[in-house]
mmCIF file of C-alpha atoms in Angstrom:
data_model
loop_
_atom_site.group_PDB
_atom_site.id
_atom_site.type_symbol
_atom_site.label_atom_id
_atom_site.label_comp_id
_atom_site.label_asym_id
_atom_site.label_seq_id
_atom_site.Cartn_x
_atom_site.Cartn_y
_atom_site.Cartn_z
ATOM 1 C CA UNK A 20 4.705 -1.684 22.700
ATOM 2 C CA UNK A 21 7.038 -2.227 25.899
ATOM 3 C CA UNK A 22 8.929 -4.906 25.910
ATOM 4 C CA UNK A 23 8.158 -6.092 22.283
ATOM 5 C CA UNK A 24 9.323 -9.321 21.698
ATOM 6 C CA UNK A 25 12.029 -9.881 18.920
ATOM 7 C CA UNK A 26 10.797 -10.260 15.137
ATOM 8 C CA UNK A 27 9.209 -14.165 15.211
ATOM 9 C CA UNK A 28 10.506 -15.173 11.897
ATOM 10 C CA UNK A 29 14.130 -13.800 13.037
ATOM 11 C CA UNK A 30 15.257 -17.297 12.924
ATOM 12 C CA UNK A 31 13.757 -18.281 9.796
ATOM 13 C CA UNK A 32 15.327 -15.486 8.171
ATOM 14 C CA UNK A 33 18.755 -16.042 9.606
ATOM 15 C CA UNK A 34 18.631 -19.769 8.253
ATOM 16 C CA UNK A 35 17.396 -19.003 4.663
ATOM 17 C CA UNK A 36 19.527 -15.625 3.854
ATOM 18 C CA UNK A 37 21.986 -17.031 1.432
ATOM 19 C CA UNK A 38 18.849 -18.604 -0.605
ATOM 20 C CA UNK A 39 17.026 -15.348 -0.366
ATOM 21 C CA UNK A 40 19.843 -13.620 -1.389
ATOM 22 C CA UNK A 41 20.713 -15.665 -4.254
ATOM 23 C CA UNK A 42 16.991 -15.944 -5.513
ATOM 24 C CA UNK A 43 17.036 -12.346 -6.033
ATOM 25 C CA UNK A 44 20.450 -12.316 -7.791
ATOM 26 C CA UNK A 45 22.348 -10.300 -5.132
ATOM 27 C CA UNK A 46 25.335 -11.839 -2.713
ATOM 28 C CA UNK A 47 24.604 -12.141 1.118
ATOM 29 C CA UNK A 48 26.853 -10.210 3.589
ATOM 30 C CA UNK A 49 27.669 -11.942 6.146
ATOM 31 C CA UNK A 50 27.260 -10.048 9.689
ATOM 32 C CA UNK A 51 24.132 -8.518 7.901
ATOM 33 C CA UNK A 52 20.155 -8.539 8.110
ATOM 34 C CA UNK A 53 18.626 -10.279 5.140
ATOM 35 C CA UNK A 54 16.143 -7.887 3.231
ATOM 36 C CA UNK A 55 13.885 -11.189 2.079
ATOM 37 C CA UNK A 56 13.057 -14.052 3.423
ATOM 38 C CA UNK A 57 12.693 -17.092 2.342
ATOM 39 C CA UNK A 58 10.197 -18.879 4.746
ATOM 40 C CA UNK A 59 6.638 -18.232 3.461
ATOM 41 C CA UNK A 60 3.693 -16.323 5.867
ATOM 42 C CA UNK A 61 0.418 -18.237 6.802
ATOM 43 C CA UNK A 62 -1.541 -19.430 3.830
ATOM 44 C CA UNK A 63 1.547 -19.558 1.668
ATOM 45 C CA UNK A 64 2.087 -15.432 1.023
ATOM 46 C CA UNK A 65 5.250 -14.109 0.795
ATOM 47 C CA UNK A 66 7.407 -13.336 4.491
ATOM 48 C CA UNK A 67 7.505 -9.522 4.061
ATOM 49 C CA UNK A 68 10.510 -7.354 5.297
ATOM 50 C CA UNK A 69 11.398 -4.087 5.423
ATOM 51 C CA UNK A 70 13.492 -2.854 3.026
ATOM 52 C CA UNK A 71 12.791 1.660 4.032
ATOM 53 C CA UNK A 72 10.795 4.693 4.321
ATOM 54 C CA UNK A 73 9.195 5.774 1.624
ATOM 55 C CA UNK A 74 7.335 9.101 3.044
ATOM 56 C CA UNK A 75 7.630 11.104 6.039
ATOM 57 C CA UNK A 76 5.307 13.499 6.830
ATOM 58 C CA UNK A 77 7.883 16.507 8.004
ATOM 59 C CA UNK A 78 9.429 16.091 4.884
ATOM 60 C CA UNK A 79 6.090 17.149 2.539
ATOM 61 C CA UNK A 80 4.845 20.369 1.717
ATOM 62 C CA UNK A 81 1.292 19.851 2.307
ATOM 63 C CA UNK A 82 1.873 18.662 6.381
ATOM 64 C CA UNK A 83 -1.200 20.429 8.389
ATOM 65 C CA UNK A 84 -0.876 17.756 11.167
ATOM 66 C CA UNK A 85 2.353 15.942 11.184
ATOM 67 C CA UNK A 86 1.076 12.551 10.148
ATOM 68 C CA UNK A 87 0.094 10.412 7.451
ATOM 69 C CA UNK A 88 -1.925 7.264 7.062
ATOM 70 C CA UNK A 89 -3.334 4.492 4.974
ATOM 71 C CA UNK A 90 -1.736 4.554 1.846
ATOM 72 C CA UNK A 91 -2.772 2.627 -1.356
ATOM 73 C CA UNK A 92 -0.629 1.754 -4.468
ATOM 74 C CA UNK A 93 -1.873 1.378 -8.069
ATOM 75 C CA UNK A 94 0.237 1.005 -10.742
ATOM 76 C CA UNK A 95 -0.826 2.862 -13.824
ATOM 77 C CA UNK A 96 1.373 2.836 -16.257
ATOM 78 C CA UNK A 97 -0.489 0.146 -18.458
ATOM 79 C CA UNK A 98 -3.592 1.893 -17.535
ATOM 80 C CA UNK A 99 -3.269 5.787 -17.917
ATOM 81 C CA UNK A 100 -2.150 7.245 -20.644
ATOM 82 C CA UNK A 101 0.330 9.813 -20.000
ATOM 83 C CA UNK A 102 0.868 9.327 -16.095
ATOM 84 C CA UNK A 103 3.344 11.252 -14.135
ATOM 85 C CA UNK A 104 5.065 7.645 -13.050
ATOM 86 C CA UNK A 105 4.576 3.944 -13.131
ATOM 87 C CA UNK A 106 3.165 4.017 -9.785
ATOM 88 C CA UNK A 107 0.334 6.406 -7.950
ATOM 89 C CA UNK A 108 1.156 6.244 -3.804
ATOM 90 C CA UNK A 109 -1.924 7.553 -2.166
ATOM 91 C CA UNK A 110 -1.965 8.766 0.852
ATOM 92 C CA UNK A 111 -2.593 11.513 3.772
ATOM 93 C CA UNK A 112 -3.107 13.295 7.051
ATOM 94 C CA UNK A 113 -6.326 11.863 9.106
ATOM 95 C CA UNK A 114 -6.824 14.376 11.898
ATOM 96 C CA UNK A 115 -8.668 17.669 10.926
ATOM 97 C CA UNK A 116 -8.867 18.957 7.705
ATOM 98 C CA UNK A 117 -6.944 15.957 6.031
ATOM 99 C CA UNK A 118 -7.089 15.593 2.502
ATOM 100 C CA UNK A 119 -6.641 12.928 0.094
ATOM 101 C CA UNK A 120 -2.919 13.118 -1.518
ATOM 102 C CA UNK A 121 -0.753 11.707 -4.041
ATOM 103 C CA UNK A 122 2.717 10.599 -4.713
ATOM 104 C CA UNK A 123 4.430 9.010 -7.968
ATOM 105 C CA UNK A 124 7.254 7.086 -8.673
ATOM 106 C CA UNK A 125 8.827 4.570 -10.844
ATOM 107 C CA UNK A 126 9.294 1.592 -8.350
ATOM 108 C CA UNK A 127 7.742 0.388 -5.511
ATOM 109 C CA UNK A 128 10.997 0.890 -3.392
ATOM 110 C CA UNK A 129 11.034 4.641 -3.929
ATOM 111 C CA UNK A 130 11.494 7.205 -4.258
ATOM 112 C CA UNK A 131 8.189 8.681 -4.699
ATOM 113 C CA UNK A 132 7.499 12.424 -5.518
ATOM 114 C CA UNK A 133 4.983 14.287 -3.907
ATOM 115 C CA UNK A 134 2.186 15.541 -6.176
ATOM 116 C CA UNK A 135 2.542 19.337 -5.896
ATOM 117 C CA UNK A 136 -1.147 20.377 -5.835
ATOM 118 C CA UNK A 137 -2.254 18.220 -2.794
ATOM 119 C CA UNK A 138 -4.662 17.897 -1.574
ATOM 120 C CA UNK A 139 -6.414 16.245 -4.659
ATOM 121 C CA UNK A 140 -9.518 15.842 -2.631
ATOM 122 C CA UNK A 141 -9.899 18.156 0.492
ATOM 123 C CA UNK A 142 -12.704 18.566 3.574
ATOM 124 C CA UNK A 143 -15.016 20.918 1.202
ATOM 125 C CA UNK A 144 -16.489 19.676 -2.079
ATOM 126 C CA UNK A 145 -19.874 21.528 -2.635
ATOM 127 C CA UNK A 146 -22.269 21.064 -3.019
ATOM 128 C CA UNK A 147 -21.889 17.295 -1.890
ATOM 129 C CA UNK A 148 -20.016 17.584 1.409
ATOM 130 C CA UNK A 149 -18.023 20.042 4.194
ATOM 131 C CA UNK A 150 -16.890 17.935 7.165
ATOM 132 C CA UNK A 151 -13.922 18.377 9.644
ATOM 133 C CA UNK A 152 -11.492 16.013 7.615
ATOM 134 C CA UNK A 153 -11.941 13.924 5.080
ATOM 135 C CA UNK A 154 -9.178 10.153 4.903
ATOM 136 C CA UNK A 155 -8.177 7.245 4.308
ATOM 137 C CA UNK A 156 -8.112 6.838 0.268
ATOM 138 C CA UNK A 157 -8.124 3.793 -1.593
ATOM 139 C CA UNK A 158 -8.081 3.872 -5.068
ATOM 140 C CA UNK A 159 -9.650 1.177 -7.516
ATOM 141 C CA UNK A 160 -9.139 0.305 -11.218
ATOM 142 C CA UNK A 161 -12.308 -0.119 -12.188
ATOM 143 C CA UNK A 162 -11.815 -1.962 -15.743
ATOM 144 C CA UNK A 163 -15.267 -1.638 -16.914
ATOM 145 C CA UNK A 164 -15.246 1.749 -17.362
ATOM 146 C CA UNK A 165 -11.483 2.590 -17.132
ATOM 147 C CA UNK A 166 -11.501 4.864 -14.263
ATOM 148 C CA UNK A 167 -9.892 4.997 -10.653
ATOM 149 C CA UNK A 168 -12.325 5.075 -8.390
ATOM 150 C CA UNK A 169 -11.694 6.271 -4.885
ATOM 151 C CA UNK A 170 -13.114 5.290 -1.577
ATOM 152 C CA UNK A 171 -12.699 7.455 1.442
ATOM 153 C CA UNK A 172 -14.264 8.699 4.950
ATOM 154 C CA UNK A 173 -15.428 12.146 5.863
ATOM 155 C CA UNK A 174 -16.644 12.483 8.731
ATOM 156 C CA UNK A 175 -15.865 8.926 10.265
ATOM 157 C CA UNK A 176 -19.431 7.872 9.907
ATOM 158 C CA UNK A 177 -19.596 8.137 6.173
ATOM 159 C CA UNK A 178 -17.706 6.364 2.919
ATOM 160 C CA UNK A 179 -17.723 8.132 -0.126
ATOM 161 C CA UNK A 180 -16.624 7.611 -3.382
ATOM 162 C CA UNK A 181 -15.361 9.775 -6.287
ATOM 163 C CA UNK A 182 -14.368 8.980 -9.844
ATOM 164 C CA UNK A 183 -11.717 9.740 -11.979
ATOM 165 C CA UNK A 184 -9.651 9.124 -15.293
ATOM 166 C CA UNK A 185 -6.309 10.366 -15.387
ATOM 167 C CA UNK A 186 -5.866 9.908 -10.851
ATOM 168 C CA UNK A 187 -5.831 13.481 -10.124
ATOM 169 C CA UNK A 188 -8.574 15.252 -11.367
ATOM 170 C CA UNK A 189 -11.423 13.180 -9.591
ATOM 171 C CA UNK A 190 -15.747 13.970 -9.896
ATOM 172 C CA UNK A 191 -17.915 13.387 -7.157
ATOM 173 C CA UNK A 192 -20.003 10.165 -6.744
ATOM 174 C CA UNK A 193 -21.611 9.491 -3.849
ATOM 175 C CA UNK A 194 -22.295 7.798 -0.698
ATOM 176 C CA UNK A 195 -21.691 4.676 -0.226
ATOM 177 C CA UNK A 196 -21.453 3.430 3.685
ATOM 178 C CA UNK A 197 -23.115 5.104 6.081
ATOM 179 C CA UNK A 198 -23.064 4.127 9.916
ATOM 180 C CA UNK A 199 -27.238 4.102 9.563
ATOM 181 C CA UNK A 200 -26.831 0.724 6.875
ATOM 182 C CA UNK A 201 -25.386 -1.156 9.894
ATOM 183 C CA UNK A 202 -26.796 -2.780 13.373
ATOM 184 C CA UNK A 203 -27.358 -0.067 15.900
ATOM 185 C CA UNK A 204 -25.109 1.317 18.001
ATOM 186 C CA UNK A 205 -22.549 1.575 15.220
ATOM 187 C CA UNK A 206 -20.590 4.441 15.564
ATOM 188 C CA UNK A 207 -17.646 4.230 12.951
ATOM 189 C CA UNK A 208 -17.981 2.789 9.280
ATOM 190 C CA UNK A 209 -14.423 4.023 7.887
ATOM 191 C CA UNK A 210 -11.051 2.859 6.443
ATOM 192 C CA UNK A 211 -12.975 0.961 3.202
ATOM 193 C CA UNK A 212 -10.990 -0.801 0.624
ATOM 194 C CA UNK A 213 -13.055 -2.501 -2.695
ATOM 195 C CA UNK A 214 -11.955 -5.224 -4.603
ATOM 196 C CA UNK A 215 -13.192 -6.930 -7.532
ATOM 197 C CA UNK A 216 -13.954 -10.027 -6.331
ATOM 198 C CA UNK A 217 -17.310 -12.198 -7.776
ATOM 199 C CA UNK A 218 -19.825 -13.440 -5.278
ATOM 200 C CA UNK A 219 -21.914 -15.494 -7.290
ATOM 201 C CA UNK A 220 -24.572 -16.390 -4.834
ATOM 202 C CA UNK A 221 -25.359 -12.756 -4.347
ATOM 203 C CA UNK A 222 -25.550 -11.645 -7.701
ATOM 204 C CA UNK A 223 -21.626 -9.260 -6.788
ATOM 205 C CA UNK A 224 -18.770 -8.639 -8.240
ATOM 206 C CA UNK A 225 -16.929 -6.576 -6.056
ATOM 207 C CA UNK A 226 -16.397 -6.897 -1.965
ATOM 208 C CA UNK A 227 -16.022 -4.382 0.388
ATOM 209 C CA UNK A 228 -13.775 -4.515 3.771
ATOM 210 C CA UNK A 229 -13.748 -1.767 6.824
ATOM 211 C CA UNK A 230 -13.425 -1.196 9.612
ATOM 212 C CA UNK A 231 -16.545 -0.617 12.290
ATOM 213 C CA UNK A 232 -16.761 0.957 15.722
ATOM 214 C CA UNK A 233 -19.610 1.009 18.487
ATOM 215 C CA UNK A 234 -20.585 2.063 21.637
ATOM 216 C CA UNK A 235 -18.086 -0.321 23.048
ATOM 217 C CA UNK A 236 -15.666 1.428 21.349
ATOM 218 C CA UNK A 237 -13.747 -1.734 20.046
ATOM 219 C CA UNK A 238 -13.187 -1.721 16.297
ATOM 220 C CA UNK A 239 -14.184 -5.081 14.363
ATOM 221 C CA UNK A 240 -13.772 -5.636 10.612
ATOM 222 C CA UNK A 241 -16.933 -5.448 8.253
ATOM 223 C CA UNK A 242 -17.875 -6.311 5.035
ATOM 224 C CA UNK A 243 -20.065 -5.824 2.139
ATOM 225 C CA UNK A 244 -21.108 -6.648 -1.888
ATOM 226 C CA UNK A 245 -21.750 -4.851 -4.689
ATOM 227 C CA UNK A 246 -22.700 -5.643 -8.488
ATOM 228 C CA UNK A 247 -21.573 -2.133 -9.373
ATOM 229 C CA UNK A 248 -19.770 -1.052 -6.864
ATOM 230 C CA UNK A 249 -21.610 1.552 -6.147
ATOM 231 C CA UNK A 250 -24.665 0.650 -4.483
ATOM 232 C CA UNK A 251 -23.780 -1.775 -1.095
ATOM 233 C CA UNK A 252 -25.145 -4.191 1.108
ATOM 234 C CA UNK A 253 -24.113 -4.939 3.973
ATOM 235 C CA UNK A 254 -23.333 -8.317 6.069
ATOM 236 C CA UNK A 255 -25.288 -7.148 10.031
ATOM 237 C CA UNK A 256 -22.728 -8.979 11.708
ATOM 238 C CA UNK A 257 -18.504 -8.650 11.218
ATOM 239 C CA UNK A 258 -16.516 -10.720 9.377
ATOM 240 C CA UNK A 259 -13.491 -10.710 11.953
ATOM 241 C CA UNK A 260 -14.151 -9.699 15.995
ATOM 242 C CA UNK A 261 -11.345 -8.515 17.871
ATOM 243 C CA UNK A 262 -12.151 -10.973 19.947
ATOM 244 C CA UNK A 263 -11.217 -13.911 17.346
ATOM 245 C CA UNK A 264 -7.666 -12.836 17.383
ATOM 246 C CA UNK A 265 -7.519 -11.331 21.227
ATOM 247 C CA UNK A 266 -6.972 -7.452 20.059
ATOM 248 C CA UNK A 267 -8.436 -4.949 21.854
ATOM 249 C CA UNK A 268 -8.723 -3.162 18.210
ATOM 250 C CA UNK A 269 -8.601 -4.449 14.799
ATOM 251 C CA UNK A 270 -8.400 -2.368 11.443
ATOM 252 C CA UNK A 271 -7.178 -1.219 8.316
ATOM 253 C CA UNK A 272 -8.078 -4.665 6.397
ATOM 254 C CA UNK A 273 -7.024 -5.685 2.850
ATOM 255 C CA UNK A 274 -7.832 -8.872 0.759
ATOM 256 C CA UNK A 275 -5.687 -11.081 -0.790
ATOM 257 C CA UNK A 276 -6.374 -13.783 -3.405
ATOM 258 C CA UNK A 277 -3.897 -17.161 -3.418
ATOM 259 C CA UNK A 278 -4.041 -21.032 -4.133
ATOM 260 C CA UNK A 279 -7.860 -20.733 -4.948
ATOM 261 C CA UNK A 280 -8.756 -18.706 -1.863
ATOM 262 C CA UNK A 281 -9.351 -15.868 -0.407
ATOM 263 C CA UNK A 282 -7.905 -13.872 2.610
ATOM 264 C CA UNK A 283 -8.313 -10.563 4.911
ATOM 265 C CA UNK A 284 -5.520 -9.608 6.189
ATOM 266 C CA UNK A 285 -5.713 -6.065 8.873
ATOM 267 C CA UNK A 286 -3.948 -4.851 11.693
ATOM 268 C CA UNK A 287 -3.959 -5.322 15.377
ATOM 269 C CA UNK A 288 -3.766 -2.133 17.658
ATOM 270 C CA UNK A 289 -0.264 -1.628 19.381
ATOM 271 C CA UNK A 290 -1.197 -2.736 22.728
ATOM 272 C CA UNK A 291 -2.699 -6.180 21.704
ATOM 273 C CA UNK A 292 1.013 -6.420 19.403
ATOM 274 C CA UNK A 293 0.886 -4.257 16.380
ATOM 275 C CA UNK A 294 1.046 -7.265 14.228
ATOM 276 C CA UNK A 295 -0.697 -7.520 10.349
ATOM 277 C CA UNK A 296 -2.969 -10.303 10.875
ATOM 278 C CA UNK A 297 -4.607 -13.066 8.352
ATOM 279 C CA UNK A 298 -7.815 -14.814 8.143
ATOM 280 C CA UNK A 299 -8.811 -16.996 5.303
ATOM 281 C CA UNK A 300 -12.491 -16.575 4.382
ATOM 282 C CA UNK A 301 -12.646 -18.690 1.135
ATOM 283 C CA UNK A 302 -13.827 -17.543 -1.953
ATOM 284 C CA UNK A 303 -17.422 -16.909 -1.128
ATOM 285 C CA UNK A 304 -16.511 -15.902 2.445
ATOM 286 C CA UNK A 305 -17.924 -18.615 4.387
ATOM 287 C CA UNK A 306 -15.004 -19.384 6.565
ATOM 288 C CA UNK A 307 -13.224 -17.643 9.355
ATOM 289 C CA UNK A 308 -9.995 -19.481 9.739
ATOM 290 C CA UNK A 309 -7.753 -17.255 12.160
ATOM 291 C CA UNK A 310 -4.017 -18.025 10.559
ATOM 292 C CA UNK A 311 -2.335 -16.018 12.891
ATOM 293 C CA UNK A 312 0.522 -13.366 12.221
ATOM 294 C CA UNK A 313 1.461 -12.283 8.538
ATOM 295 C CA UNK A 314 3.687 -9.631 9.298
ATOM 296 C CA UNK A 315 5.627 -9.040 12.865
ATOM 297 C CA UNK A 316 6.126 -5.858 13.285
ATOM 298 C CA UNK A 317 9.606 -4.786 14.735
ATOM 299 C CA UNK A 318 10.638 -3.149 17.743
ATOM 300 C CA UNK A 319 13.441 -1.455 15.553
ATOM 301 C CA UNK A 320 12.195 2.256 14.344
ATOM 302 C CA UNK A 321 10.183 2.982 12.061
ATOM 303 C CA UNK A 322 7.669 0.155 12.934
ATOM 304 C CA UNK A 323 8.800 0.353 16.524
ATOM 305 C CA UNK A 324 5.880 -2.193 16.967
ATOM 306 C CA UNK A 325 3.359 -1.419 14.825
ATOM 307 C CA UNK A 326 2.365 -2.102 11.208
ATOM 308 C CA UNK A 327 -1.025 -1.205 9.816
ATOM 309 C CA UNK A 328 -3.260 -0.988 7.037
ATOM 310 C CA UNK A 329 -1.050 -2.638 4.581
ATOM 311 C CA UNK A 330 -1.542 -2.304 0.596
ATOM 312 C CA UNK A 331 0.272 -4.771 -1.753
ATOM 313 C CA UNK A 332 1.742 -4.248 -5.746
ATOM 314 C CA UNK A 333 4.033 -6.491 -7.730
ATOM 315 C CA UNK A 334 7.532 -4.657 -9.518
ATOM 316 C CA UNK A 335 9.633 -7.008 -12.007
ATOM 317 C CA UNK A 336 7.949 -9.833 -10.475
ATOM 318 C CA UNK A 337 9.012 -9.179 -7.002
ATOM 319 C CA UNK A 338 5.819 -8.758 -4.268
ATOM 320 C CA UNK A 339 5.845 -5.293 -2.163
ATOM 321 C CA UNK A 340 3.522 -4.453 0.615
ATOM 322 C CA UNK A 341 3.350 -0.594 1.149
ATOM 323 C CA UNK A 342 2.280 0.259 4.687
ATOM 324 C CA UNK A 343 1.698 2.342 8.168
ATOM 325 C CA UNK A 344 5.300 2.116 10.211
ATOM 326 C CA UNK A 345 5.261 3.513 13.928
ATOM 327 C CA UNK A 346 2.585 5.356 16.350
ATOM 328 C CA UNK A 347 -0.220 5.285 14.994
ATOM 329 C CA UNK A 348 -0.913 9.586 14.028
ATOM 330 C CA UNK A 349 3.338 9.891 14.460
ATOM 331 C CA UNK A 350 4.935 7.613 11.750
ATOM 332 C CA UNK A 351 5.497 6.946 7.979
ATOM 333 C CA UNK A 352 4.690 4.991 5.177
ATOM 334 C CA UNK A 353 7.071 2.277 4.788
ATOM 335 C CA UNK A 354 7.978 -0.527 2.074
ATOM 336 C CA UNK A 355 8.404 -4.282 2.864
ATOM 337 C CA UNK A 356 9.521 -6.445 -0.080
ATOM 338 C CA UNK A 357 8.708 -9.803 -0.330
#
């Protein structure tokens, strides 16, 4: 964005390097950048910072379009039995055909190894499906029936999901979002991420964030419930506006779970700042308490103000959050460590 503003935590990070540095059992430089820092985000999460670049599209074999977007991490090594590393990055192009891809590695800091056979999932699967692209994967462990189960959009009025044991080799499912199961005029219902999260008073057990477009072609974040996770409904109205955070855009949402409550957290569009955003909803998602920023993007490439669609593991303890860096369609998938 011109004329970004410096990093508003700079300060806080300058002040609290030696503790940072020390907590993590490494000696501060002086003259240097601290990687961590020790002041906390809004509702107590972790200050994330960039620590590098974990994939870059001109560097992969399977590169139809020259970008890459939404990536999710899973850690399977305590979950597969003979998995290619510790961690499963997934990932890909958006823009026509796409494909759903994967990378593994052994930390969350890199480096990761791209899966040779991408796409795992591509723009044809007959007899269920041939659209123009098909994006944005997130991958679930679902413990009840130990499988990873994958949500993604093809075309980017439909959510589909597709099942699989060992990560790779996945099996059709089904629908599960359409644009048609929300208010009319809808025109987007894309960029889904489940969690298992239990919803008592509507008989769920796992929660379902997007992000929704419609004739006035600004993007709001939606939600549903599941007791299977396969069969939806569907709140009518959006659990954050772009207008409760002054965005002309937001997307790419992810929840998070601390201190007995629960938390969206998505991305502004570049013009209205680029920042990660956070929102506490509670537990059973009654509020809408607008915390501000949770990550400030930099001006400083990759991010070069903008972060987006952010996905989150733990390694040794430490917290990482795995995300979009740069233009949206022209940058990478970076690592911030917490």
């Amino acid at each position: 964005m011109p004329g970004k503003r410096l990093d508003r935590r700079l300060f806080l990070r300058g002040t609290a390097a030696t503790g940072a540095a020390l907590a993590l059992g490494t000696s501060p430089t002086i003259g240097t950048s601290p990687a961590v820092a020790a002041a906390t985000a809004p509702g107590g999460f972790p200050n994330y910072a960039y620590v590098r670049t974990l994939l870059t599209p001109s560097r992969l074999a399977y590169n139809p379009t020259g970008e890459i977007i939404f990536p999710t991490i899973r850690g399977v090594y305590d979950k597969l039995s003979s998995p290619l590393g510790r961690y499963y990055l997934y990932y890909g192009p958006h823009d026509a055909p796409g494909g759903i891809c994967l990378a593994y590695g052994d930390s969350l800091e890199g480096p990761f190894t791209e899966y040779a056979a991408n796409p795992i999932v591509s723009r044809t699967w007959s007899p269920h499906y041939s659209v123009s692209h098909v994006a944005s994967p997130h991958v679930l462990w679902n413990a009840d029936v130990r499988e990873l189960w994958l949500y993604f959009h093809g075309e980017n009025i439909t959510t589909r999901l597709a099942r699989s044991a060992d990560g790779i080799h996945f099996t059709y499912d089904r629908t599960v979002l359409t644009t048609a199961m929300l208010p009319a005029g809808t025109t987007e219902a894309s960029y889904a991420r489940v969690f298992r999260h239990d919803l008592p008073s509507r008989g769920a057990r796992y929660v379902m964030v997007f992000m929704m477009n419609n004739t006035t072609n600004h993007r709001d974040i939606g939600w549903g419930w599941s007791a299977d996770g396969r069969t939806w409904t569907f709140s009518q109205q959006p659990l954050v506006r772009h207008t409760d955070v002054g965005a002309v855009n937001v997307g790419g949402p992810h929840l998070l779970h601390r201190n007995n409550s629960t938390y969206v957290v998505y991305n502004k569009d570049k013009e209205s700042g680029g920042d990660i955003m956070i929102t506490e909803v509670g537990n059973d998602f009654s509020l809408r308490n607008h915390l501000g920023v949770f990550y400030n993007s930099r001006s400083a490439a990759p991010e070069t103000g903008r972060a987006a669609a952010p996905s989150f593991g733990t390694d040794g303890g430490v917290p990482y959050m795995i995300y979009e860096a740069g233009e949206r369609l022209s940058g990478v998938i970076a690592v911030a460590r917490g």
